PDB file of C-alpha atoms in Angstrom:
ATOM      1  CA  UNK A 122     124.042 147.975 106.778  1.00  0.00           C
ATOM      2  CA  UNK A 123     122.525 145.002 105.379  1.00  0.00           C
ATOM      3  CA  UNK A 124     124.237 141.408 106.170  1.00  0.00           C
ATOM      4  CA  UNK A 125     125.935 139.673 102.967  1.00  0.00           C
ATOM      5  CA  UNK A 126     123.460 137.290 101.822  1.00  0.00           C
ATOM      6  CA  UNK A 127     125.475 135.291  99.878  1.00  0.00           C
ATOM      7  CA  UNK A 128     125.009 135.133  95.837  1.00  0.00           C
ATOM      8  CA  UNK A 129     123.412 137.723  94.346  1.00  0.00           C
ATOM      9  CA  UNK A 130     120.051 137.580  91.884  1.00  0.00           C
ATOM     10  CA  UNK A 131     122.460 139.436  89.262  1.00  0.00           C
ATOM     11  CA  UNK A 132     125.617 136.575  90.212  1.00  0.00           C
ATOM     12  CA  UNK A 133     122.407 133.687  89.986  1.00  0.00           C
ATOM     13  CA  UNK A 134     121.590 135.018  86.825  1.00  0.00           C
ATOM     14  CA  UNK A 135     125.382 134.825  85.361  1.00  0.00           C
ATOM     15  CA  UNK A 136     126.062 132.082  86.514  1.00  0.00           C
ATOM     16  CA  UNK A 137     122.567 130.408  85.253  1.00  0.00           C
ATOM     17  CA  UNK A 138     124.064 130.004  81.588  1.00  0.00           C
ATOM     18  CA  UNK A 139     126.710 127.702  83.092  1.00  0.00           C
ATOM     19  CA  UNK A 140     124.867 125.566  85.125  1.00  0.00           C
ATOM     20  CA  UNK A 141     122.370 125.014  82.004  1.00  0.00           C
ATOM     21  CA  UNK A 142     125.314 123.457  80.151  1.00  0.00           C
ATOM     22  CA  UNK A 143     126.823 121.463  82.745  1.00  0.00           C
ATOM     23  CA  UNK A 144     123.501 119.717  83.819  1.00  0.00           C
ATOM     24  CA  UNK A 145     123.424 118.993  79.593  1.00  0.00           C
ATOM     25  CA  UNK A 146     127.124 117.537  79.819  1.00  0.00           C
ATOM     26  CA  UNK A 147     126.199 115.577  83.033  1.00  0.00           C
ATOM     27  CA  UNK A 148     123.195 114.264  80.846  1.00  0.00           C
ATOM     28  CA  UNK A 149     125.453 112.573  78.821  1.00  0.00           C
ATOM     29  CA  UNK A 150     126.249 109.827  81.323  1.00  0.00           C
ATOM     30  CA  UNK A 151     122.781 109.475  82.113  1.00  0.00           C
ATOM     31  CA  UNK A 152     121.120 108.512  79.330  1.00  0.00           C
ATOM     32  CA  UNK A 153     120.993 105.083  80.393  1.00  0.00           C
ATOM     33  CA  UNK A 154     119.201 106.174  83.563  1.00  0.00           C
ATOM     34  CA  UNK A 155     117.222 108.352  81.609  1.00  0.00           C
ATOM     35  CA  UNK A 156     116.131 105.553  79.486  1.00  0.00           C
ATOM     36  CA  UNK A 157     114.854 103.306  82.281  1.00  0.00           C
ATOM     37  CA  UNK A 158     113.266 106.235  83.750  1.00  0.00           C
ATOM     38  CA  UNK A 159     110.909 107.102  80.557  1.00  0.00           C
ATOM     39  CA  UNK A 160     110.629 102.888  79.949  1.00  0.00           C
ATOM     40  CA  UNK A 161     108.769 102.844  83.800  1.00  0.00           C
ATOM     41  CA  UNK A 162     106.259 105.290  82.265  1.00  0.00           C
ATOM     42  CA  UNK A 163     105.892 103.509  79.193  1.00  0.00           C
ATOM     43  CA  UNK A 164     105.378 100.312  80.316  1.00  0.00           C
ATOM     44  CA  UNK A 165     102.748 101.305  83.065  1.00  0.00           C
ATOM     45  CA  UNK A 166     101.236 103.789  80.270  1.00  0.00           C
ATOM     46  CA  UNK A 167     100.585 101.516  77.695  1.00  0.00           C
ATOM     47  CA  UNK A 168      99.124  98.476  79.848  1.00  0.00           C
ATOM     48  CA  UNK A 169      96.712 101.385  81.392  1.00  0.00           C
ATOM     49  CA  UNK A 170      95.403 102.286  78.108  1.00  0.00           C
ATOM     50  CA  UNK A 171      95.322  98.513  76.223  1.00  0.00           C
ATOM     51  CA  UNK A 172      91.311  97.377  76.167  1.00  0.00           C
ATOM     52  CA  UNK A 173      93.069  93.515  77.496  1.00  0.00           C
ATOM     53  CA  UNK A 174      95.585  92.480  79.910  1.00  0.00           C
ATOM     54  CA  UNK A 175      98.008  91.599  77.599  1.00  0.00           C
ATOM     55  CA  UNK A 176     101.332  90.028  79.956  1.00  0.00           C
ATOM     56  CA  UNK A 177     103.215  89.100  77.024  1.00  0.00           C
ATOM     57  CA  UNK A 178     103.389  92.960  75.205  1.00  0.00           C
ATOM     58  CA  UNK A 179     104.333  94.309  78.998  1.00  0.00           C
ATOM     59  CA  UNK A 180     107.391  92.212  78.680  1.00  0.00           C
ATOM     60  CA  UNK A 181     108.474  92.757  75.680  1.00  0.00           C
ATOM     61  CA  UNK A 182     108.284  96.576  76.697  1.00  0.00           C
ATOM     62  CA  UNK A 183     110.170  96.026  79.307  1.00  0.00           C
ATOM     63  CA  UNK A 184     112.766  94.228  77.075  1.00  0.00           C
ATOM     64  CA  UNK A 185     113.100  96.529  74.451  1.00  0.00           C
ATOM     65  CA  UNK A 186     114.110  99.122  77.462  1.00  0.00           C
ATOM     66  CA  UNK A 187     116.701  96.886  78.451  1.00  0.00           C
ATOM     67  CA  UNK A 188     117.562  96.119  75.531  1.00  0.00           C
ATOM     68  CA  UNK A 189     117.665 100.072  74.764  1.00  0.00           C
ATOM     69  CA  UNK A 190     119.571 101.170  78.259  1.00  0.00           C
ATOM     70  CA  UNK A 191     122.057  98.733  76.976  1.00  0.00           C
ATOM     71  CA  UNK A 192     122.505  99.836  73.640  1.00  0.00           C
ATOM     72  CA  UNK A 193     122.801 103.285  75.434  1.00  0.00           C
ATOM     73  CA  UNK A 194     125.884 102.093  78.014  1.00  0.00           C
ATOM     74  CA  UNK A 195     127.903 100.624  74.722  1.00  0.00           C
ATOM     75  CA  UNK A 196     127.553 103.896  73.027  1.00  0.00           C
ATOM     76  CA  UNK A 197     128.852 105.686  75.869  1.00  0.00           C
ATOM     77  CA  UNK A 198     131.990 103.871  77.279  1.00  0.00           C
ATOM     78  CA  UNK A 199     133.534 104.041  80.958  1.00  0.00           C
ATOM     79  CA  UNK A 200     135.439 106.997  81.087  1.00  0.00           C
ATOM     80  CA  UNK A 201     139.079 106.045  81.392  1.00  0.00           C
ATOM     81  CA  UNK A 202     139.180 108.499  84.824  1.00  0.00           C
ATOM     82  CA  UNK A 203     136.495 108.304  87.450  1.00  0.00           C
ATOM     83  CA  UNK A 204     134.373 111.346  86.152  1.00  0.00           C
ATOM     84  CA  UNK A 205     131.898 112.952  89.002  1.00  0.00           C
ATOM     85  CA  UNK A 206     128.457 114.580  87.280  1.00  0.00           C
ATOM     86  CA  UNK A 207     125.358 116.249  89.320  1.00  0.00           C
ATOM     87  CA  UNK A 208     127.136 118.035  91.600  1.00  0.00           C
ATOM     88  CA  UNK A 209     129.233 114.796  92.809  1.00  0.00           C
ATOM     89  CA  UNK A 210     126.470 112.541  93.791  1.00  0.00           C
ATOM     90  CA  UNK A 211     127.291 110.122  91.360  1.00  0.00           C
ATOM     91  CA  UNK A 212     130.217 108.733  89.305  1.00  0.00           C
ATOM     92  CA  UNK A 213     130.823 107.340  85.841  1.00  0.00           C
ATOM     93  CA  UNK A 214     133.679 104.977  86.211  1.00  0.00           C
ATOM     94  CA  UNK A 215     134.683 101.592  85.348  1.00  0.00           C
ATOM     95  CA  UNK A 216     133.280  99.851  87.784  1.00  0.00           C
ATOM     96  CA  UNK A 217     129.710 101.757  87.659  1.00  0.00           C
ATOM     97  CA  UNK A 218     129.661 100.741  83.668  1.00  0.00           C
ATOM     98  CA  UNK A 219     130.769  96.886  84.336  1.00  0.00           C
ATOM     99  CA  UNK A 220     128.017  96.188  87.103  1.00  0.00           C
ATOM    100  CA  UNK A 221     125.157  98.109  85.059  1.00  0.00           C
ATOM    101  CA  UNK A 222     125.729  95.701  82.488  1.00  0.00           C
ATOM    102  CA  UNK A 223     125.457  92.887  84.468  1.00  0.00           C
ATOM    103  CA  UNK A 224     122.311  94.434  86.179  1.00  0.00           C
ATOM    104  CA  UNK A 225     120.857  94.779  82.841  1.00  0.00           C
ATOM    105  CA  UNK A 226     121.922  91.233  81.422  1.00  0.00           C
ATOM    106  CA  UNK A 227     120.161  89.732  85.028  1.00  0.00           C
ATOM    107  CA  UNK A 228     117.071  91.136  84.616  1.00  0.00           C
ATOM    108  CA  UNK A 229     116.534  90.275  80.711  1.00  0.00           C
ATOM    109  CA  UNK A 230     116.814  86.794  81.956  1.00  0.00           C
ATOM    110  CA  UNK A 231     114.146  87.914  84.508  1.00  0.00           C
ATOM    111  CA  UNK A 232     111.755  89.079  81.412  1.00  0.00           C
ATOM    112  CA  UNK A 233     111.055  85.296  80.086  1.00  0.00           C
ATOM    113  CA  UNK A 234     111.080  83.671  83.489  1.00  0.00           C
ATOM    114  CA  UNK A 235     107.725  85.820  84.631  1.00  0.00           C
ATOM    115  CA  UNK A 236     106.212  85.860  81.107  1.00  0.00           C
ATOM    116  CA  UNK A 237     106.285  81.981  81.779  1.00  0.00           C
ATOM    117  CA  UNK A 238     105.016  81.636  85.210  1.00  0.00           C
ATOM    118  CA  UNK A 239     101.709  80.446  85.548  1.00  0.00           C
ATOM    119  CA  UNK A 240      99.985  82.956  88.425  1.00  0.00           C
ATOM    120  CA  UNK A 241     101.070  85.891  85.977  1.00  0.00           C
ATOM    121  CA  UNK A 242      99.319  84.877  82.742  1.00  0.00           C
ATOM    122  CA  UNK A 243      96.022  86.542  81.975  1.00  0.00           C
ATOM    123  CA  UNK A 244      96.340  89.437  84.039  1.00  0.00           C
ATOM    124  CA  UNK A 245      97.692  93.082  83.857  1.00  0.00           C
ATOM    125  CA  UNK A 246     101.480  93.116  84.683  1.00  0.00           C
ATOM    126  CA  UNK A 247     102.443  96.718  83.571  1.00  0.00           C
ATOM    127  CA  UNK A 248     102.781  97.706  87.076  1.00  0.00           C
ATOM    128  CA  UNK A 249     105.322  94.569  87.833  1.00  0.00           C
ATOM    129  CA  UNK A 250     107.863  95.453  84.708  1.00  0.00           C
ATOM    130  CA  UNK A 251     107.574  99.303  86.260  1.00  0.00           C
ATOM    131  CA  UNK A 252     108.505  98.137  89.525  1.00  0.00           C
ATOM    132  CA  UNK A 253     111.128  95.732  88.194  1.00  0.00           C
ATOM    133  CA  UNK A 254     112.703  98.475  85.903  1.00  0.00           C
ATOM    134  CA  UNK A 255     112.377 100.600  88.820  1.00  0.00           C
ATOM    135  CA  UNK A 256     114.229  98.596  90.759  1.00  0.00           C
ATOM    136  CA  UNK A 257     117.005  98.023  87.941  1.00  0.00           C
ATOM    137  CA  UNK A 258     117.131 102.270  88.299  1.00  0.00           C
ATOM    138  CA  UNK A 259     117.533 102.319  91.816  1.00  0.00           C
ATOM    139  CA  UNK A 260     120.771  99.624  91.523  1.00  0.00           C
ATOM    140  CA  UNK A 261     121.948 101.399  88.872  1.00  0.00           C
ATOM    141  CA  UNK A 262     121.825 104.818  90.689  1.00  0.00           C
ATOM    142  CA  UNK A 263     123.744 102.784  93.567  1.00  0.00           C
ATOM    143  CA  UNK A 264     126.304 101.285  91.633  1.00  0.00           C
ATOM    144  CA  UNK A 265     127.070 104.834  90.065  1.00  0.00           C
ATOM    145  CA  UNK A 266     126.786 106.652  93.512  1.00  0.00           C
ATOM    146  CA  UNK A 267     129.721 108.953  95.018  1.00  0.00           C
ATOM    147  CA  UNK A 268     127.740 109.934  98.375  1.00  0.00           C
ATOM    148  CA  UNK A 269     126.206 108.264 101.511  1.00  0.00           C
ATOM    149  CA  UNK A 270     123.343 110.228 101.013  1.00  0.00           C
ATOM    150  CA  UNK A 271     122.516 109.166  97.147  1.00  0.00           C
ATOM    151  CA  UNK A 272     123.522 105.516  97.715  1.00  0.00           C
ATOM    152  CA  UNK A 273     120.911 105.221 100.936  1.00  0.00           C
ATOM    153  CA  UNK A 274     118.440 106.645  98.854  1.00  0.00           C
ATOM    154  CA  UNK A 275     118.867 104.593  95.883  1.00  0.00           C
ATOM    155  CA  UNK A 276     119.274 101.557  97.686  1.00  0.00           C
ATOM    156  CA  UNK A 277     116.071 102.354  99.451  1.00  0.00           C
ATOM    157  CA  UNK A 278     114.567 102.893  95.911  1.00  0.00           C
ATOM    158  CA  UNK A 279     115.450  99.631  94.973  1.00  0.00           C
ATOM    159  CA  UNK A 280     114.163  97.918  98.293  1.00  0.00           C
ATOM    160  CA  UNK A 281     110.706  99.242  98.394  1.00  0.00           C
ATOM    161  CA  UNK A 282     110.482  98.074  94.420  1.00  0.00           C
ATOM    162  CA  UNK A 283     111.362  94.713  95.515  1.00  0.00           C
ATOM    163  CA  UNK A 284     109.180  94.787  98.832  1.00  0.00           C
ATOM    164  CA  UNK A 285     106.089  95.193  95.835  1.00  0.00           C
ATOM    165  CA  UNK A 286     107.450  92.650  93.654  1.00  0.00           C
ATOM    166  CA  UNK A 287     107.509  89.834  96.578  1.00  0.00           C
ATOM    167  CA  UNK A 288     103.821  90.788  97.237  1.00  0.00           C
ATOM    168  CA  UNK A 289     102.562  91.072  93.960  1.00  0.00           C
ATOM    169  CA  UNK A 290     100.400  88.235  93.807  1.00  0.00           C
ATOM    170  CA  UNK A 291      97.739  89.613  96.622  1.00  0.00           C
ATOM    171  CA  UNK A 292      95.798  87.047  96.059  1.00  0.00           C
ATOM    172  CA  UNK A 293      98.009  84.452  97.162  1.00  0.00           C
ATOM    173  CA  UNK A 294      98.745  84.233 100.661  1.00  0.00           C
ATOM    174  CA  UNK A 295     102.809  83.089 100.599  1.00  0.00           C
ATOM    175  CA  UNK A 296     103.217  86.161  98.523  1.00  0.00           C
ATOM    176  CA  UNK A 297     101.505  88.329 100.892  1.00  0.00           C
ATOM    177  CA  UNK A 298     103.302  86.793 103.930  1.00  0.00           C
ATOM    178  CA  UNK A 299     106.998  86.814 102.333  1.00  0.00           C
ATOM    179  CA  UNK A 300     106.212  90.474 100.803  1.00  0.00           C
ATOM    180  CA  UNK A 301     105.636  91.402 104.716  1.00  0.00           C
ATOM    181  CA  UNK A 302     107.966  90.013 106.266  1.00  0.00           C
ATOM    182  CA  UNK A 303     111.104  91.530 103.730  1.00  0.00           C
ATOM    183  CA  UNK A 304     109.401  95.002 104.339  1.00  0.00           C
ATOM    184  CA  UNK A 305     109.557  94.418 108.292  1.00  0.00           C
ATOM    185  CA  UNK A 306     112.972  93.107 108.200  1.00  0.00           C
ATOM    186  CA  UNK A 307     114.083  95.429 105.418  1.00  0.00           C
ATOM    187  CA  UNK A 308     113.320  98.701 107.518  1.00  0.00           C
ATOM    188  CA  UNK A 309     115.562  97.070 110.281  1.00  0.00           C
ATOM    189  CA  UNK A 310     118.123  96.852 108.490  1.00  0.00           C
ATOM    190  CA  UNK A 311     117.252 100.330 106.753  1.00  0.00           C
ATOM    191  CA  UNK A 312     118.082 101.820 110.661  1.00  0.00           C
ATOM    192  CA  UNK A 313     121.132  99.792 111.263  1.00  0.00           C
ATOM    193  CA  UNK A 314     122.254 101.154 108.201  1.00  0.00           C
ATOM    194  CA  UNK A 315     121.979 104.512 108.257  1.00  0.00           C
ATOM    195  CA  UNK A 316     122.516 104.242 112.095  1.00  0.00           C
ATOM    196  CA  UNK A 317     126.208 103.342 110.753  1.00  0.00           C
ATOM    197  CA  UNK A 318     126.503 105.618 107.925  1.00  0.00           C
ATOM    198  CA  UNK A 319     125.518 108.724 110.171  1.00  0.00           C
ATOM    199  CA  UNK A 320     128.552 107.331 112.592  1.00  0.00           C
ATOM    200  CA  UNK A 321     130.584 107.631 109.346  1.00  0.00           C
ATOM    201  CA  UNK A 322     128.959 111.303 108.670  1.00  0.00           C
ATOM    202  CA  UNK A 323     129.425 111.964 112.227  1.00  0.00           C
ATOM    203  CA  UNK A 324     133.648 111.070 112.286  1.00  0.00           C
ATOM    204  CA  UNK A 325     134.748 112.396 108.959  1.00  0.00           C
ATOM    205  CA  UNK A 326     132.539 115.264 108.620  1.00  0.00           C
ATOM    206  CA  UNK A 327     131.588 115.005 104.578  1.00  0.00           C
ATOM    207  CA  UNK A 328     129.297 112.220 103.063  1.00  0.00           C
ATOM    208  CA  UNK A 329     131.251 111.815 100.015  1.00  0.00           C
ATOM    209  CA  UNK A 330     132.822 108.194  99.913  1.00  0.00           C
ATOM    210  CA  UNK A 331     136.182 109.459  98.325  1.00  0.00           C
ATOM    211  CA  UNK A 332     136.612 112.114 101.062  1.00  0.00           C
ATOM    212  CA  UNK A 333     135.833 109.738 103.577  1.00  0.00           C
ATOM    213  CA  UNK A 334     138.101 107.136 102.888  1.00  0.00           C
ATOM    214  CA  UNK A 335     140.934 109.631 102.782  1.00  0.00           C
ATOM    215  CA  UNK A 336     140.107 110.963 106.164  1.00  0.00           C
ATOM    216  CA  UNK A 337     139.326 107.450 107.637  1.00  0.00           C
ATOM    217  CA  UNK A 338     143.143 106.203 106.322  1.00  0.00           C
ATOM    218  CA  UNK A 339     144.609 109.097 107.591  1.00  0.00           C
ATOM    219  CA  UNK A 340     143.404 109.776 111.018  1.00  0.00           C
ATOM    220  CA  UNK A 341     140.866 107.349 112.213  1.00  0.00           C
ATOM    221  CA  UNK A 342     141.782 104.093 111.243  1.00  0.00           C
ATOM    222  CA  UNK A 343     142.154 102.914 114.458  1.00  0.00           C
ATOM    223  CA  UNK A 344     138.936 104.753 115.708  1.00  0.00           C
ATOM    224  CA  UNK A 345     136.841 102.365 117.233  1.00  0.00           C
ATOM    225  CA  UNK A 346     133.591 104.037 116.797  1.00  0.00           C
ATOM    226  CA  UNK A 347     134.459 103.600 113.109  1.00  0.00           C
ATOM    227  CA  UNK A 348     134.906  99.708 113.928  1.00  0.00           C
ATOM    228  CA  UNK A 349     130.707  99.994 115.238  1.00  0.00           C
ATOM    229  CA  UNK A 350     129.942 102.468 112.169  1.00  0.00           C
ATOM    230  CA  UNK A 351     131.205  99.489 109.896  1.00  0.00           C
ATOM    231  CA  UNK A 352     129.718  96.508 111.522  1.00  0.00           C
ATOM    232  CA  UNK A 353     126.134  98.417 111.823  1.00  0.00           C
ATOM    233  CA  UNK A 354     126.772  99.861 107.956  1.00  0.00           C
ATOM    234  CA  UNK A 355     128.071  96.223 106.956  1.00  0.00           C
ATOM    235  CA  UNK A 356     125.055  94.429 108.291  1.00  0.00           C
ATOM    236  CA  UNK A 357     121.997  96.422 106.984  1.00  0.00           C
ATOM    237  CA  UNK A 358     123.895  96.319 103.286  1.00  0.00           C
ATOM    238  CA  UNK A 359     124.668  92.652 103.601  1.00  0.00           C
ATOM    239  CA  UNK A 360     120.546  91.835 104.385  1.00  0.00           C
ATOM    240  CA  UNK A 361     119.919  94.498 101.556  1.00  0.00           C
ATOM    241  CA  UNK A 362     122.036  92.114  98.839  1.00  0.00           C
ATOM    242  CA  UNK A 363     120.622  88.637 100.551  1.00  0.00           C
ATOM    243  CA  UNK A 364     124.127  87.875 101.437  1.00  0.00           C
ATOM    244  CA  UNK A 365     122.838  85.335 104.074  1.00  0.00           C
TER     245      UNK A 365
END
């Protein structure tokens, strides 16, 4: 007799059709996402294949997908109700739409500020608007995230993008030292972080932050592992957003 295996080809197959169109209706509150993705390959692309550095059209690349990934949030308003796409890694909600926008609005102020800076003139800077929109992807991704797993990974997206924007300059030696010193102390905070969260993972049993909180309110609020699972989570997220 041969074990249960679980689905079936022939259930995989009916259920295929399905899963097709709900990754297409997830899509649509991704398109923002989406955007920034393809505007990292752009903007890296096109400085690649342009016979000059050129500084100034790398910027306004970057811009226009900014500009674009905004245009693309506004079309697509915050669902009134939290809505959960991709399986329930992420969220569209309120407070995912409000913070994007500021994201978005704090890095087009970015844009100008490096296309006037003196040690970035003359020189290719396709890979430095990728890495900056890269890290604008990763934030976004964490603002929008629904489990531990997805925001530790997008929060570690958006680190290591910063780590190569600090050290960008290789030439100069203040660049090289602060860009080494963030990735030492970032990847100590990286293991008191997920040192925490797995604490977290470890009391509730489920890394999705909705189940979690109900299970932490209703039988282990006075745990005190979860008092060290916060203060280790707390304190690699607080060096993560500079809070000191």
């Amino acid at each position: 007799v041969q074990p249960d295996s679980g689905m079936k080809n022939a259930d995989a197959l009916e259920r295929f059709p399905e899963f097709v169109r709900n990754v297409g209706a997830d899509f649509a509150y991704f398109w923002p996402e989406t955007i920034l993705s393809i505007g990292i390959a752009w903007v890296i692309l096109a400085d690649v294949f342009r016979a000059r550095p050129d500084p100034r059209k790398s910027g306004w690349c970057a811009m226009t997908t900014l500009i674009a990934a905004l245009v693309a949030l506004f079309l697509r308003s915050a669902p009134e109700h939290a809505v959960p796409y991709f399986s329930g890694m992420l969220i569209a909600d309120g407070f995912g739409h409000f913070f994007k926008i500021v994201l978005l609005g704090g890095t087009a102020l970015v844009v100008p500020m490096v296309l006037m800076h003196p040690g970035f003139q003359n020189r290719r800077m396709g890979e430095f608007y990728g890495l900056l929109l890269g890290a604008v992807l990763g934030m976004f991704l964490m603002v929008s995230s629904k489990n531990l797993l997805m925001f530790y990974l997008s929060i570690e997206f958006a680190s290591i993008t910063c780590y190569l924007l600090t050290a960008y300059q290789k030439e100069d030696r203040a660049a090289a030292e602060g860009g080494m010193k963030y990735v030492i102390y970032g990847a100590i905070s990286s293991g008191l972080m997920i040192y925490g969260l797995s604490f977290l993972y470890g009391i509730t049993g489920s890394l999705d932050i909705q189940a979690i909180s109900r299970e932490l309110l209703v039988t282990h609020v006075a745990d005190k592992t979860l008092i060290v699972a916060g203060l280790l989570a707390f304190a690699g997220f607080a060096y993560k957003i500079a809070a000191f």
